Amino acid sequence: MSRCSRCNVGVRGDWIDCPLCGHPLTSAIEPTPAPWPDVPLRFDVRRLMRVLVLVSVLIVVGALLALRFFFPGPFEGLRLVAFGLAGLWLVTLTAIRKRRNVAKSIVYLVVIAALLSVYGDYLDGWRGWSTTYMIPITCGASMVALLIAARMAHMRPSDYIVYWWMTILLGVVPALFIAFDWVTNPLPSWISVGLSFLMLIIMPMFRGAEIQHELNKRLTV
Amino acid sequence: MVSRRSWVRLDNASNIFLAAMSSVDSKVFRLSAEMVDEVDPELLQQALDRVFDQYVLYHSVLRRGIFWYYLEESDLRPQVEPDRLPLCDHLYHFDRRELLFRVVYHRNRIALEVFHALSDGTGAMQVFRDLVAEYVMARYPGDFRDRPDSAPVERGLERDSFTRYFKQDRTDEFAEAARSASLAAGSRTGRIPDEPIRRAPPIVSRGRRRIYRVRGTRTPDHRTRAVELDMPAEPVLRLARQTGVSVTIFLTALFLQSIREVDERARDAIMAVSLPVDLRKRFPSNSTRNFFATTRLEYDFGANDHALPAVCQSLNEQLRAQTTPEALEAKLVKLIGFELNPAIRLLPRPLKDAILGGINRFNNRSLSVAVSNLGRASFPDAVDSRIGAVCLMVSAARPQFCMISHAGRLTVTFTAPFVELDIQRAFVRALTGQSVPVGISVCRVTADELPGKRP
């Protein structure tokens, strides 16, 4: 072990000066190795990600609000492109942020896409394309997408079942659009609702006990 | 069909570690032991596999529900790895499914790192003891040749591995292992029934006084700065006895004095130190979950004698008052009340996190340093001679030290989020000044210190 004569202490590892006081060490014939390896400094990706996400969300939300309050006008041309880019960025962010849980990311994406389309429809003067086409088609597709993703990623049923259940619930929402007559063409809504009911019938047959188990777990008070 | 996994909600006592976790403080602690020879990774893996099978709690992954975090039994298997991450690096990552501990080796050291929400020091020590014992038996089979093959059970490595292995209902087994230790102890002592929560009388009133806090330069990538002090236990014990206090109190007082010596601001300041006490000693329990209460000792250097014996006596009296059977029972009742409080239970998890985080920040403001003593590490006799110094360290939001002794060696490991080493220097010099031979190891944390970047 090397020694520091000022601190009167033995020092392990290949220090040249005393780590405590900086005084040169008298090195031993046989230095004792440090108990830990030297780990190189690392760049903290997580912090960068957090800042990037926050800044992105602020920019996107700012851009979307600006479309309504600062640059009102017909929903076409550059405005449409700006809206599309903002939406795309938001969707990409969600997909990246939730990449560790594909099932969860699908539910998030459905909700974000639905909200974006409603806002777009509003900017466009409420022509009803969001409730007629966008939301029912997104909801219907998400149920199928989740099953495909679950199969391709070899997910365990307990990991996606709650989210599958949520997509099914979301799939029933278009029934409200039909009830309130918010649709110009009822077919996409009917398809989404029909698909939901089909899934509702199928799912408990296979996975009833597991759904119960998962819900108990997540809702324990 | 895939079998359903068992799960248990995370108790509040453990929840606080999640709320207090940050990029600086990973809430991970490390137990390590020195072997005589270089560690053989393959044998260590075999030892880990055997021990892992016996501790179902360690199969847990942490997941998030609406109201609680919960521990869920997983089928992941741990892999021993060379030590190549910063000390006490994060074990729990948001949305990632991973085991809450890791086993690493470096040269002749075996280390177990554990996320504090899973287990406390005493709990983890059980696992570590079995791991090291299994490893030593595999590494030096010659030592054990004259013993029968079923030796591990006879050597007390596993109390009832038979019932553990052959119990039919694994769900019960996991639930039992993962159960909140304070609730379990409460149900045994029969103290749960809606007894009104009695508060422990405050020993030292906190008031609105300013408690001294150590300042420093954060390490560049927020890793923990560790300084390990290795010394013979005997001379330190003698010094403590001369002052008439325990080694813990003696070294704590020395710690406070060292801070006072190096920082002008601390000359007449009030310093407070948090010191956990293991509740298993008062309420016998085999649980490997978190089961401790914290005591808080303080000393006003402005109003009292600065000499070491005076500090020692004051801290000693405070600790004694806070660890009487009545005081500990009051602490346990408080912990249980905290677990069962309906208002807390109904709060959604993100709110719980925010509130616990707030409580934690408030507590931090009234603490200068922390100290933790795991006592003497004991291993089964047959393997004990093959094991050298044992070391305990914990990630830190403020300077703190952990101590543990084995084979006549006492290791005191300082950890801090800061680069500076003044306090540690003063502490070491105070010890060597009283002719305690000390050896130190310091982990490199800055670009200047790390190899390749040196001028």
PDB file of N, CA and C in Angstrom, chain A residues 90-91 94 104-118 135 138-139 142 166 170:
ATOM      1  N   LEU A  90     -45.662  15.069 -32.004  1.00  0.00           N
ATOM      2  CA  LEU A  90     -46.251  14.632 -30.737  1.00  0.00           C
ATOM      3  C   LEU A  90     -46.373  13.105 -30.704  1.00  0.00           C
ATOM      4  N   VAL A  91     -46.818  12.569 -31.820  1.00  0.00           N
ATOM      5  CA  VAL A  91     -46.994  11.114 -31.917  1.00  0.00           C
ATOM      6  C   VAL A  91     -45.633  10.411 -31.802  1.00  0.00           C
ATOM      7  N   THR A  94     -44.404  10.431 -28.197  1.00  0.00           N
ATOM      8  CA  THR A  94     -45.106   9.454 -27.370  1.00  0.00           C
ATOM      9  C   THR A  94     -44.562   8.060 -27.633  1.00  0.00           C
ATOM     10  N   LYS A 104     -48.983  -0.044 -23.949  1.00  0.00           N
ATOM     11  CA  LYS A 104     -49.334   1.232 -23.358  1.00  0.00           C
ATOM     12  C   LYS A 104     -49.211   2.343 -24.402  1.00  0.00           C
ATOM     13  N   SER A 105     -48.165   2.256 -25.235  1.00  0.00           N
ATOM     14  CA  SER A 105     -47.954   3.319 -26.209  1.00  0.00           C
ATOM     15  C   SER A 105     -49.111   3.376 -27.201  1.00  0.00           C
ATOM     16  N   ILE A 106     -49.700   2.206 -27.523  1.00  0.00           N
ATOM     17  CA  ILE A 106     -50.836   2.215 -28.460  1.00  0.00           C
ATOM     18  C   ILE A 106     -52.010   2.985 -27.853  1.00  0.00           C
ATOM     19  N   VAL A 107     -52.288   2.739 -26.576  1.00  0.00           N
ATOM     20  CA  VAL A 107     -53.400   3.453 -25.932  1.00  0.00           C
ATOM     21  C   VAL A 107     -53.128   4.967 -25.913  1.00  0.00           C
ATOM     22  N   TYR A 108     -51.913   5.341 -25.550  1.00  0.00           N
ATOM     23  CA  TYR A 108     -51.547   6.760 -25.542  1.00  0.00           C
ATOM     24  C   TYR A 108     -51.735   7.367 -26.926  1.00  0.00           C
ATOM     25  N   LEU A 109     -51.279   6.619 -27.943  1.00  0.00           N
ATOM     26  CA  LEU A 109     -51.353   7.153 -29.306  1.00  0.00           C
ATOM     27  C   LEU A 109     -52.794   7.354 -29.745  1.00  0.00           C
ATOM     28  N   VAL A 110     -53.676   6.406 -29.377  1.00  0.00           N
ATOM     29  CA  VAL A 110     -55.084   6.540 -29.748  1.00  0.00           C
ATOM     30  C   VAL A 110     -55.647   7.825 -29.153  1.00  0.00           C
ATOM     31  N   VAL A 111     -55.354   8.036 -27.861  1.00  0.00           N
ATOM     32  CA  VAL A 111     -55.905   9.212 -27.185  1.00  0.00           C
ATOM     33  C   VAL A 111     -55.351  10.493 -27.824  1.00  0.00           C
ATOM     34  N   ILE A 112     -54.046  10.508 -28.073  1.00  0.00           N
ATOM     35  CA  ILE A 112     -53.444  11.718 -28.647  1.00  0.00           C
ATOM     36  C   ILE A 112     -53.974  11.978 -30.059  1.00  0.00           C
ATOM     37  N   ALA A 113     -54.060  10.916 -30.852  1.00  0.00           N
ATOM     38  CA  ALA A 113     -54.570  11.081 -32.219  1.00  0.00           C
ATOM     39  C   ALA A 113     -56.005  11.595 -32.190  1.00  0.00           C
ATOM     40  N   ALA A 114     -56.810  11.073 -31.245  1.00  0.00           N
ATOM     41  CA  ALA A 114     -58.206  11.499 -31.165  1.00  0.00           C
ATOM     42  C   ALA A 114     -58.290  12.981 -30.803  1.00  0.00           C
ATOM     43  N   LEU A 115     -57.518  13.380 -29.795  1.00  0.00           N
ATOM     44  CA  LEU A 115     -57.557  14.783 -29.375  1.00  0.00           C
ATOM     45  C   LEU A 115     -57.080  15.708 -30.498  1.00  0.00           C
ATOM     46  N   LEU A 116     -55.999  15.287 -31.174  1.00  0.00           N
ATOM     47  CA  LEU A 116     -55.475  16.099 -32.268  1.00  0.00           C
ATOM     48  C   LEU A 116     -56.505  16.269 -33.370  1.00  0.00           C
ATOM     49  N   SER A 117     -57.188  15.160 -33.694  1.00  0.00           N
ATOM     50  CA  SER A 117     -58.132  15.245 -34.810  1.00  0.00           C
ATOM     51  C   SER A 117     -59.335  16.111 -34.438  1.00  0.00           C
ATOM     52  N   VAL A 118     -59.757  16.027 -33.166  1.00  0.00           N
ATOM     53  CA  VAL A 118     -60.871  16.876 -32.747  1.00  0.00           C
ATOM     54  C   VAL A 118     -60.462  18.351 -32.869  1.00  0.00           C
ATOM     55  N   ILE A 135     -61.609   9.229 -35.478  1.00  0.00           N
ATOM     56  CA  ILE A 135     -61.643   8.547 -34.177  1.00  0.00           C
ATOM     57  C   ILE A 135     -62.133   7.097 -34.307  1.00  0.00           C
ATOM     58  N   THR A 138     -59.335   5.046 -35.916  1.00  0.00           N
ATOM     59  CA  THR A 138     -58.179   4.874 -35.014  1.00  0.00           C
ATOM     60  C   THR A 138     -58.501   3.862 -33.918  1.00  0.00           C
ATOM     61  N   CYS A 139     -59.695   4.002 -33.320  1.00  0.00           N
ATOM     62  CA  CYS A 139     -60.064   3.103 -32.225  1.00  0.00           C
ATOM     63  C   CYS A 139     -60.151   1.663 -32.705  1.00  0.00           C
ATOM     64  N   SER A 142     -56.793   0.268 -33.410  1.00  0.00           N
ATOM     65  CA  SER A 142     -55.918   0.054 -32.251  1.00  0.00           C
ATOM     66  C   SER A 142     -56.133  -1.321 -31.619  1.00  0.00           C
ATOM     67  N   MET A 166     -58.620  -1.412 -22.440  1.00  0.00           N
ATOM     68  CA  MET A 166     -58.820   0.026 -22.615  1.00  0.00           C
ATOM     69  C   MET A 166     -59.129   0.370 -24.072  1.00  0.00           C
ATOM     70  N   LEU A 170     -62.402   2.262 -25.484  1.00  0.00           N
ATOM     71  CA  LEU A 170     -62.312   3.410 -26.392  1.00  0.00           C
ATOM     72  C   LEU A 170     -63.094   3.129 -27.674  1.00  0.00           C
TER      73      LEU A 170
END
